[in-house]
PDB file of C-alpha atoms in Angstrom:
ATOM      1  CA  GLY A   1      32.985 -35.790-116.875  1.00  0.00           C
ATOM      2  CA  ALA A   2      30.431 -34.207-114.498  1.00  0.00           C
ATOM      3  CA  ASP A   3      31.711 -32.372-111.429  1.00  0.00           C
ATOM      4  CA  PRO A   4      30.776 -34.550-108.378  1.00  0.00           C
ATOM      5  CA  GLY A   5      30.568 -31.432-106.186  1.00  0.00           C
ATOM      6  CA  GLY A   6      27.999 -29.827-108.466  1.00  0.00           C
ATOM      7  CA  GLY A   7      30.302 -27.146-109.863  1.00  0.00           C
ATOM      8  CA  PRO A   8      31.056 -23.562-108.745  1.00  0.00           C
ATOM      9  CA  LYS A   9      27.411 -22.501-109.034  1.00  0.00           C
ATOM     10  CA  ARG A  10      26.242 -25.252-106.652  1.00  0.00           C
ATOM     11  CA  LYS A  11      29.005 -24.432-104.128  1.00  0.00           C
ATOM     12  CA  LYS A  12      28.090 -20.743-104.192  1.00  0.00           C
ATOM     13  CA  THR A  13      24.422 -21.588-103.583  1.00  0.00           C
ATOM     14  CA  MET A  14      25.322 -23.845-100.627  1.00  0.00           C
ATOM     15  CA  SER A  15      27.558 -21.133 -99.132  1.00  0.00           C
ATOM     16  CA  LEU A  16      24.754 -18.559 -99.305  1.00  0.00           C
ATOM     17  CA  PHE A  17      22.323 -21.052 -97.759  1.00  0.00           C
ATOM     18  CA  LEU A  18      24.659 -21.801 -94.835  1.00  0.00           C
ATOM     19  CA  LYS A  19      25.273 -18.091 -94.162  1.00  0.00           C
ATOM     20  CA  SER A  20      21.549 -17.377 -94.256  1.00  0.00           C
ATOM     21  CA  SER A  21      20.805 -20.296 -91.907  1.00  0.00           C
ATOM     22  CA  ALA A  22      23.462 -19.160 -89.433  1.00  0.00           C
ATOM     23  CA  SER A  23      22.026 -15.626 -89.441  1.00  0.00           C
ATOM     24  CA  LEU A  24      18.494 -16.920 -88.842  1.00  0.00           C
ATOM     25  CA  LEU A  25      19.616 -19.208 -86.016  1.00  0.00           C
ATOM     26  CA  SER A  26      21.498 -16.349 -84.364  1.00  0.00           C
ATOM     27  CA  SER A  27      18.460 -14.060 -84.613  1.00  0.00           C
ATOM     28  CA  ALA A  28      16.156 -16.737 -83.212  1.00  0.00           C
ATOM     29  CA  ALA A  29      18.469 -17.518 -80.312  1.00  0.00           C
ATOM     30  CA  ARG A  30      19.126 -13.904 -79.318  1.00  0.00           C
ATOM     31  CA  PRO A  31      15.834 -13.345 -77.446  1.00  0.00           C
ATOM     32  CA  ALA A  32      16.307 -16.560 -75.479  1.00  0.00           C
ATOM     33  CA  ILE A  33      19.847 -15.595 -74.579  1.00  0.00           C
ATOM     34  CA  ARG A  34      18.645 -12.247 -73.281  1.00  0.00           C
ATOM     35  CA  GLY A  35      16.100 -13.879 -71.038  1.00  0.00           C
ATOM     36  CA  LEU A  36      13.025 -13.734 -73.294  1.00  0.00           C
ATOM     37  CA  ALA A  37      11.007 -16.550 -74.816  1.00  0.00           C
ATOM     38  CA  SER A  38      12.014 -17.396 -78.370  1.00  0.00           C
ATOM     39  CA  PHE A  39       8.904 -16.322 -80.214  1.00  0.00           C
ATOM     40  CA  PRO A  40       8.279 -14.043 -83.220  1.00  0.00           C
ATOM     41  CA  GLY A  41       8.347 -10.366 -82.284  1.00  0.00           C
ATOM     42  CA  ALA A  42      10.285 -10.886 -79.045  1.00  0.00           C
ATOM     43  CA  ARG A  43      12.271  -7.783 -78.107  1.00  0.00           C
ATOM     44  CA  ALA A  44      15.921  -7.979 -77.074  1.00  0.00           C
ATOM     45  CA  MET A  45      16.342  -6.538 -73.577  1.00  0.00           C
ATOM     46  CA  PRO A  46      19.484  -6.106 -71.466  1.00  0.00           C
ATOM     47  CA  LEU A  47      20.133  -8.533 -68.662  1.00  0.00           C
ATOM     48  CA  ARG A  48      19.700  -7.140 -65.153  1.00  0.00           C
ATOM     49  CA  THR A  49      21.255  -8.525 -62.013  1.00  0.00           C
ATOM     50  CA  TYR A  50      20.777  -7.779 -58.335  1.00  0.00           C
ATOM     51  CA  SER A  51      23.399  -5.427 -56.963  1.00  0.00           C
ATOM     52  CA  HIS A  52      24.297  -7.732 -54.062  1.00  0.00           C
ATOM     53  CA  GLU A  53      25.301 -10.491 -56.466  1.00  0.00           C
ATOM     54  CA  SER A  54      27.015  -8.302 -59.042  1.00  0.00           C
ATOM     55  CA  GLU A  55      30.737  -8.867 -59.477  1.00  0.00           C
ATOM     56  CA  LYS A  56      31.258  -5.810 -61.675  1.00  0.00           C
ATOM     57  CA  ASP A  57      31.908  -3.505 -58.733  1.00  0.00           C
ATOM     58  CA  PRO A  58      33.530  -5.520 -55.914  1.00  0.00           C
ATOM     59  CA  ASN A  59      34.680  -2.383 -54.056  1.00  0.00           C
ATOM     60  CA  ARG A  60      31.183  -1.005 -53.461  1.00  0.00           C
ATOM     61  CA  MET A  61      30.005  -1.365 -49.859  1.00  0.00           C
ATOM     62  CA  TYR A  62      26.735  -3.215 -49.527  1.00  0.00           C
ATOM     63  CA  ALA A  63      24.230  -4.453 -47.094  1.00  0.00           C
ATOM     64  CA  THR A  64      22.837  -3.872 -43.681  1.00  0.00           C
ATOM     65  CA  THR A  65      19.560  -4.000 -41.825  1.00  0.00           C
ATOM     66  CA  VAL A  66      18.169  -1.036 -39.895  1.00  0.00           C
ATOM     67  CA  LEU A  67      14.743  -1.193 -38.272  1.00  0.00           C
ATOM     68  CA  SER A  68      12.563   1.401 -36.531  1.00  0.00           C
ATOM     69  CA  VAL A  69       9.698   0.405 -34.215  1.00  0.00           C
ATOM     70  CA  ARG A  70       7.259   2.776 -32.473  1.00  0.00           C
ATOM     71  CA  LYS A  71       5.120   1.323 -29.682  1.00  0.00           C
ATOM     72  CA  ASN A  72       3.653   2.343 -26.320  1.00  0.00           C
ATOM     73  CA  GLY A  73       5.276   5.761 -26.162  1.00  0.00           C
ATOM     74  CA  LYS A  74       8.750   4.617 -27.214  1.00  0.00           C
ATOM     75  CA  VAL A  75      10.640   4.669 -30.506  1.00  0.00           C
ATOM     76  CA  VAL A  76      13.489   2.255 -31.196  1.00  0.00           C
ATOM     77  CA  ILE A  77      15.997   2.237 -34.058  1.00  0.00           C
ATOM     78  CA  ILE A  78      18.231  -0.822 -34.210  1.00  0.00           C
ATOM     79  CA  GLY A  79      20.961  -1.684 -36.723  1.00  0.00           C
ATOM     80  CA  ASP A  80      23.373  -4.553 -37.253  1.00  0.00           C
ATOM     81  CA  GLY A  81      27.150  -4.142 -37.384  1.00  0.00           C
ATOM     82  CA  GLN A  82      28.161  -5.958 -40.571  1.00  0.00           C
ATOM     83  CA  VAL A  83      29.927  -4.223 -43.465  1.00  0.00           C
ATOM     84  CA  THR A  84      30.397  -6.282 -46.611  1.00  0.00           C
ATOM     85  CA  GLN A  85      32.774  -5.618 -49.485  1.00  0.00           C
ATOM     86  CA  GLY A  86      32.077  -7.865 -52.443  1.00  0.00           C
ATOM     87  CA  SER A  87      31.965 -11.384 -50.968  1.00  0.00           C
ATOM     88  CA  PHE A  88      33.951 -10.490 -47.828  1.00  0.00           C
ATOM     89  CA  VAL A  89      32.928  -9.284 -44.383  1.00  0.00           C
ATOM     90  CA  VAL A  90      35.327  -6.422 -43.651  1.00  0.00           C
ATOM     91  CA  LYS A  91      33.792  -5.211 -40.369  1.00  0.00           C
ATOM     92  CA  ASP A  92      31.339  -6.737 -37.912  1.00  0.00           C
ATOM     93  CA  ASN A  93      30.816  -3.972 -35.350  1.00  0.00           C
ATOM     94  CA  ALA A  94      29.990  -0.858 -37.378  1.00  0.00           C
ATOM     95  CA  LYS A  95      27.729   1.720 -35.731  1.00  0.00           C
ATOM     96  CA  LYS A  96      24.940   2.645 -38.134  1.00  0.00           C
ATOM     97  CA  VAL A  97      22.586   4.231 -35.587  1.00  0.00           C
ATOM     98  CA  ARG A  98      23.102   7.577 -33.847  1.00  0.00           C
ATOM     99  CA  ARG A  99      21.371  10.518 -32.146  1.00  0.00           C
ATOM    100  CA  LEU A 100      20.949  14.056 -33.496  1.00  0.00           C
ATOM    101  CA  GLN A 101      19.633  17.370 -32.178  1.00  0.00           C
ATOM    102  CA  ASP A 102      20.784  16.800 -28.580  1.00  0.00           C
ATOM    103  CA  GLY A 103      19.229  13.337 -28.481  1.00  0.00           C
ATOM    104  CA  LYS A 104      15.766  14.410 -29.664  1.00  0.00           C
ATOM    105  CA  VAL A 105      16.128  12.630 -33.017  1.00  0.00           C
ATOM    106  CA  ILE A 106      17.413   9.107 -33.628  1.00  0.00           C
ATOM    107  CA  THR A 107      18.508   7.884 -37.027  1.00  0.00           C
ATOM    108  CA  GLY A 108      20.085   4.966 -38.864  1.00  0.00           C
ATOM    109  CA  PHE A 109      21.455   4.456 -42.368  1.00  0.00           C
ATOM    110  CA  ALA A 110      21.925   1.872 -45.074  1.00  0.00           C
ATOM    111  CA  GLY A 111      24.577   2.485 -47.727  1.00  0.00           C
ATOM    112  CA  ALA A 112      28.064   3.933 -47.816  1.00  0.00           C
ATOM    113  CA  ALA A 113      29.208   5.149 -44.387  1.00  0.00           C
ATOM    114  CA  VAL A 114      30.897   8.328 -45.623  1.00  0.00           C
ATOM    115  CA  ASP A 115      27.783   9.290 -47.579  1.00  0.00           C
ATOM    116  CA  ALA A 116      25.593   8.625 -44.548  1.00  0.00           C
ATOM    117  CA  ILE A 117      27.768  10.785 -42.286  1.00  0.00           C
ATOM    118  CA  THR A 118      27.510  13.596 -44.834  1.00  0.00           C
ATOM    119  CA  LEU A 119      23.732  13.241 -44.814  1.00  0.00           C
ATOM    120  CA  PHE A 120      23.645  13.175 -40.992  1.00  0.00           C
ATOM    121  CA  GLU A 121      25.522  16.477 -40.954  1.00  0.00           C
ATOM    122  CA  LYS A 122      23.209  17.987 -43.553  1.00  0.00           C
ATOM    123  CA  LEU A 123      20.135  16.792 -41.646  1.00  0.00           C
ATOM    124  CA  GLU A 124      21.484  18.279 -38.436  1.00  0.00           C
ATOM    125  CA  THR A 125      21.994  21.588 -40.243  1.00  0.00           C
ATOM    126  CA  LYS A 126      18.418  21.462 -41.519  1.00  0.00           C
ATOM    127  CA  LEU A 127      17.161  20.705 -38.002  1.00  0.00           C
ATOM    128  CA  GLU A 128      18.875  23.845 -36.760  1.00  0.00           C
ATOM    129  CA  GLN A 129      17.048  25.837 -39.426  1.00  0.00           C
ATOM    130  CA  TYR A 130      13.732  23.963 -39.086  1.00  0.00           C
ATOM    131  CA  PRO A 131      13.311  22.367 -35.628  1.00  0.00           C
ATOM    132  CA  GLN A 132      10.371  20.239 -36.798  1.00  0.00           C
ATOM    133  CA  LEU A 133      11.714  16.917 -38.128  1.00  0.00           C
ATOM    134  CA  LEU A 134       9.230  16.518 -40.979  1.00  0.00           C
ATOM    135  CA  ARG A 135       9.991  19.983 -42.365  1.00  0.00           C
ATOM    136  CA  ALA A 136      13.745  19.453 -41.993  1.00  0.00           C
ATOM    137  CA  ALA A 137      13.501  16.080 -43.771  1.00  0.00           C
ATOM    138  CA  VAL A 138      11.559  17.580 -46.670  1.00  0.00           C
ATOM    139  CA  GLU A 139      14.116  20.379 -47.057  1.00  0.00           C
ATOM    140  CA  LEU A 140      16.974  17.848 -46.990  1.00  0.00           C
ATOM    141  CA  ALA A 141      15.251  15.677 -49.596  1.00  0.00           C
ATOM    142  CA  LYS A 142      14.700  18.714 -51.836  1.00  0.00           C
ATOM    143  CA  GLU A 143      18.388  19.617 -51.638  1.00  0.00           C
ATOM    144  CA  TRP A 144      19.435  15.997 -52.117  1.00  0.00           C
ATOM    145  CA  ARG A 145      17.187  15.638 -55.142  1.00  0.00           C
ATOM    146  CA  SER A 146      17.946  18.969 -56.812  1.00  0.00           C
ATOM    147  CA  ASP A 147      21.723  18.973 -56.293  1.00  0.00           C
ATOM    148  CA  LYS A 148      23.253  16.941 -59.121  1.00  0.00           C
ATOM    149  CA  HIS A 149      26.428  16.201 -57.151  1.00  0.00           C
ATOM    150  CA  LEU A 150      24.574  14.950 -54.076  1.00  0.00           C
ATOM    151  CA  ARG A 151      22.160  12.871 -56.120  1.00  0.00           C
ATOM    152  CA  ARG A 152      24.942  11.060 -57.971  1.00  0.00           C
ATOM    153  CA  MET A 153      27.528  10.759 -55.218  1.00  0.00           C
ATOM    154  CA  LEU A 154      25.617  10.168 -51.966  1.00  0.00           C
ATOM    155  CA  ASN A 155      24.576   6.532 -51.952  1.00  0.00           C
ATOM    156  CA  ALA A 156      22.590   6.031 -48.741  1.00  0.00           C
ATOM    157  CA  VAL A 157      19.083   5.750 -47.310  1.00  0.00           C
ATOM    158  CA  LEU A 158      18.146   7.168 -43.897  1.00  0.00           C
ATOM    159  CA  VAL A 159      15.490   6.263 -41.380  1.00  0.00           C
ATOM    160  CA  VAL A 160      14.853   9.029 -38.832  1.00  0.00           C
ATOM    161  CA  ALA A 161      12.422   9.361 -35.934  1.00  0.00           C
ATOM    162  CA  ASP A 162      11.473  11.755 -33.168  1.00  0.00           C
ATOM    163  CA  LYS A 163       8.614  11.746 -30.662  1.00  0.00           C
ATOM    164  CA  ASP A 164       6.071  12.536 -33.410  1.00  0.00           C
ATOM    165  CA  VAL A 165       7.018  10.839 -36.691  1.00  0.00           C
ATOM    166  CA  SER A 166       9.092   8.050 -38.247  1.00  0.00           C
ATOM    167  CA  LEU A 167      10.452   8.802 -41.725  1.00  0.00           C
ATOM    168  CA  THR A 168      12.484   7.225 -44.510  1.00  0.00           C
ATOM    169  CA  LEU A 169      14.600   9.525 -46.711  1.00  0.00           C
ATOM    170  CA  SER A 170      16.152   8.613 -50.039  1.00  0.00           C
ATOM    171  CA  GLY A 171      18.089  10.372 -52.782  1.00  0.00           C
ATOM    172  CA  ASN A 172      15.102  10.013 -55.119  1.00  0.00           C
ATOM    173  CA  GLY A 173      13.415  12.796 -53.193  1.00  0.00           C
ATOM    174  CA  ASP A 174      11.222  10.410 -51.201  1.00  0.00           C
ATOM    175  CA  VAL A 175      10.150  11.328 -47.678  1.00  0.00           C
ATOM    176  CA  LEU A 176       7.968   8.475 -46.459  1.00  0.00           C
ATOM    177  CA  GLU A 177       6.059   8.751 -43.196  1.00  0.00           C
ATOM    178  CA  HIS A 178       5.197   5.375 -41.696  1.00  0.00           C
ATOM    179  CA  GLY A 179       1.772   5.483 -40.116  1.00  0.00           C
ATOM    180  CA  ASP A 180       2.154   2.070 -38.478  1.00  0.00           C
ATOM    181  CA  GLY A 181       5.411   3.142 -36.814  1.00  0.00           C
ATOM    182  CA  VAL A 182       7.476   0.353 -38.367  1.00  0.00           C
ATOM    183  CA  CYS A 183      10.029   0.701 -41.157  1.00  0.00           C
ATOM    184  CA  GLY A 184      13.066  -1.265 -42.303  1.00  0.00           C
ATOM    185  CA  ILE A 185      15.837  -0.361 -44.735  1.00  0.00           C
ATOM    186  CA  GLY A 186      18.815  -2.195 -46.179  1.00  0.00           C
ATOM    187  CA  SER A 187      19.215  -5.666 -47.619  1.00  0.00           C
ATOM    188  CA  GLY A 188      17.397  -7.329 -44.720  1.00  0.00           C
ATOM    189  CA  GLY A 189      15.014  -4.471 -44.050  1.00  0.00           C
ATOM    190  CA  ILE A 190      11.953  -6.156 -45.534  1.00  0.00           C
ATOM    191  CA  TYR A 191      12.443  -9.276 -43.369  1.00  0.00           C
ATOM    192  CA  ALA A 192      12.794  -7.208 -40.203  1.00  0.00           C
ATOM    193  CA  GLN A 193       9.850  -4.986 -41.101  1.00  0.00           C
ATOM    194  CA  CYS A 194       7.508  -7.919 -41.782  1.00  0.00           C
ATOM    195  CA  ALA A 195       8.554  -9.609 -38.538  1.00  0.00           C
ATOM    196  CA  ALA A 196       8.041  -6.385 -36.566  1.00  0.00           C
ATOM    197  CA  LEU A 197       4.567  -5.891 -38.028  1.00  0.00           C
ATOM    198  CA  ALA A 198       3.650  -9.411 -36.941  1.00  0.00           C
ATOM    199  CA  LEU A 199       5.104  -9.008 -33.419  1.00  0.00           C
ATOM    200  CA  LYS A 200       3.969  -5.453 -32.751  1.00  0.00           C
ATOM    201  CA  ASP A 201       0.415  -6.439 -31.777  1.00  0.00           C
ATOM    202  CA  MET A 202       1.620  -8.789 -29.033  1.00  0.00           C
ATOM    203  CA  PRO A 203       0.697  -6.861 -25.849  1.00  0.00           C
ATOM    204  CA  ASP A 204       3.441  -8.287 -23.642  1.00  0.00           C
ATOM    205  CA  LEU A 205       6.301  -7.184 -25.952  1.00  0.00           C
ATOM    206  CA  SER A 206       7.875  -3.748 -25.636  1.00  0.00           C
ATOM    207  CA  ALA A 207       9.163  -1.758 -28.608  1.00  0.00           C
ATOM    208  CA  GLU A 208      12.723  -2.864 -27.830  1.00  0.00           C
ATOM    209  CA  GLU A 209      11.758  -6.548 -27.594  1.00  0.00           C
ATOM    210  CA  VAL A 210       9.872  -6.336 -30.902  1.00  0.00           C
ATOM    211  CA  ALA A 211      12.890  -4.713 -32.538  1.00  0.00           C
ATOM    212  CA  ARG A 212      15.387  -7.250 -31.185  1.00  0.00           C
ATOM    213  CA  ARG A 213      13.296 -10.282 -32.131  1.00  0.00           C
ATOM    214  CA  SER A 214      12.642  -8.891 -35.610  1.00  0.00           C
ATOM    215  CA  MET A 215      16.335  -8.163 -36.155  1.00  0.00           C
ATOM    216  CA  LYS A 216      17.211 -11.709 -35.137  1.00  0.00           C
ATOM    217  CA  ILE A 217      14.872 -13.012 -37.830  1.00  0.00           C
ATOM    218  CA  ALA A 218      16.505 -10.698 -40.381  1.00  0.00           C
ATOM    219  CA  SER A 219      19.997 -11.730 -39.242  1.00  0.00           C
ATOM    220  CA  ASP A 220      19.102 -15.409 -39.587  1.00  0.00           C
ATOM    221  CA  THR A 221      17.688 -14.810 -43.074  1.00  0.00           C
ATOM    222  CA  CYS A 222      19.928 -12.176 -44.724  1.00  0.00           C
ATOM    223  CA  ILE A 223      23.571 -13.111 -45.277  1.00  0.00           C
ATOM    224  CA  TYR A 224      24.548  -9.415 -45.189  1.00  0.00           C
ATOM    225  CA  THR A 225      23.236  -8.912 -41.635  1.00  0.00           C
ATOM    226  CA  ASN A 226      24.897 -10.095 -38.418  1.00  0.00           C
ATOM    227  CA  HIS A 227      23.843 -10.331 -34.761  1.00  0.00           C
ATOM    228  CA  ASN A 228      25.904  -7.397 -33.412  1.00  0.00           C
ATOM    229  CA  TYR A 229      23.230  -4.804 -32.763  1.00  0.00           C
ATOM    230  CA  VAL A 230      23.415  -1.121 -31.901  1.00  0.00           C
ATOM    231  CA  ILE A 231      20.166   0.255 -30.513  1.00  0.00           C
ATOM    232  CA  GLU A 232      18.891   3.730 -29.666  1.00  0.00           C
ATOM    233  CA  ILE A 233      15.648   4.289 -27.734  1.00  0.00           C
ATOM    234  CA  LEU A 234      13.625   7.472 -27.592  1.00  0.00           C
ATOM    235  CA  ASP A 235      11.201   7.684 -24.667  1.00  0.00           C
ATOM    236  CA  MET A 236       8.482  10.108 -25.746  1.00  0.00           C
ATOM    237  CA  ALA A 237       7.175  10.653 -22.205  1.00  0.00           C
ATOM    238  CA  ALA A 238      10.671  11.519 -20.973  1.00  0.00           C
ATOM    239  CA  GLU A 239      11.188  13.873 -23.911  1.00  0.00           C
ATOM    240  CA  GLU A 240       7.927  15.647 -23.159  1.00  0.00           C
ATOM    241  CA  GLU A 241       8.956  16.035 -19.501  1.00  0.00           C
ATOM    242  CA  LYS A 242      12.287  17.508 -20.584  1.00  0.00           C
ATOM    243  CA  ALA A 243      10.520  19.932 -22.918  1.00  0.00           C
ATOM    244  CA  ALA A 244       8.122  20.963 -20.129  1.00  0.00           C
ATOM    245  CA  GLU A 245      10.994  21.496 -17.681  1.00  0.00           C
ATOM    246  CA  LYS A 246      12.868  23.555 -20.247  1.00  0.00           C
ATOM    247  CA  ALA A 247       9.812  25.711 -20.935  1.00  0.00           C
ATOM    248  CA  SER A 248       9.217  26.175 -17.200  1.00  0.00           C
ATOM    249  CA  GLY A 249      12.841  27.177 -16.672  1.00  0.00           C
ATOM    250  CA  GLU A 250      12.654  29.732 -19.471  1.00  0.00           C
ATOM    251  CA  LYS A 251       9.486  31.245 -17.971  1.00  0.00           C
ATOM    252  CA  GLU A 252      11.122  31.537 -14.544  1.00  0.00           C
ATOM    253  CA  ALA A 253      14.176  33.150 -16.099  1.00  0.00           C
ATOM    254  CA  ASP A 254      11.944  35.675 -17.874  1.00  0.00           C
ATOM    255  CA  LYS A 255      10.153  36.488 -14.613  1.00  0.00           C
ATOM    256  CA  ALA A 256      13.475  36.967 -12.810  1.00  0.00           C
ATOM    257  CA  LYS A 257      14.481  39.504 -15.449  1.00  0.00           C
TER     258      LYS A 257
END
């Protein structure tokens, strides 16, 4: 009698059809799985995730907020104290802000602490060679960018300021001068910077008050930023007086000779 299943030829045809259908379904679903709309010609692209949420590298140190505000003859750099490792807070009173060049330059960092300390030391060396901050920052960025070891290993961003300029330095070779006197770095840097720009025009707020209020907004918004602040203030008028006294003392010493 007749084969109810249709015979070997029919089974072979059905098997080829099922394999072909499975291959087509897989190809059609792949763009959607990779985050693209399922339409003809869609390209498969790798998934990208934000570093703060990535679980691939739980030992990498993340997150901070550092803000610089320049107003009414004073420059302030303020940073929070939180250090996060993966999903844990491992330290809440880290000092991410410090002074360089005998107090004439203030700076803060976002990124790995050891890398930032290395960059502080390199910046201080450059300041000894080139006393002007902008020139020293450019030379540091050139070295950072051109040295393969530094570029790959030093994972940090710096904000530095003196009586004349406020700068952001990165390992990409960027030296950004902020004409409005406000800059923020780190995971909560954009929140603090936007808040500072809004508060800066209020005439009754000093640079320190603007910085503290802006950091509070960032701390309330960014889970990687706490309320333990370290702040450094550079008084430009006082620095100019010190420079004038030093110059006067040198002149008197020359006359005495």
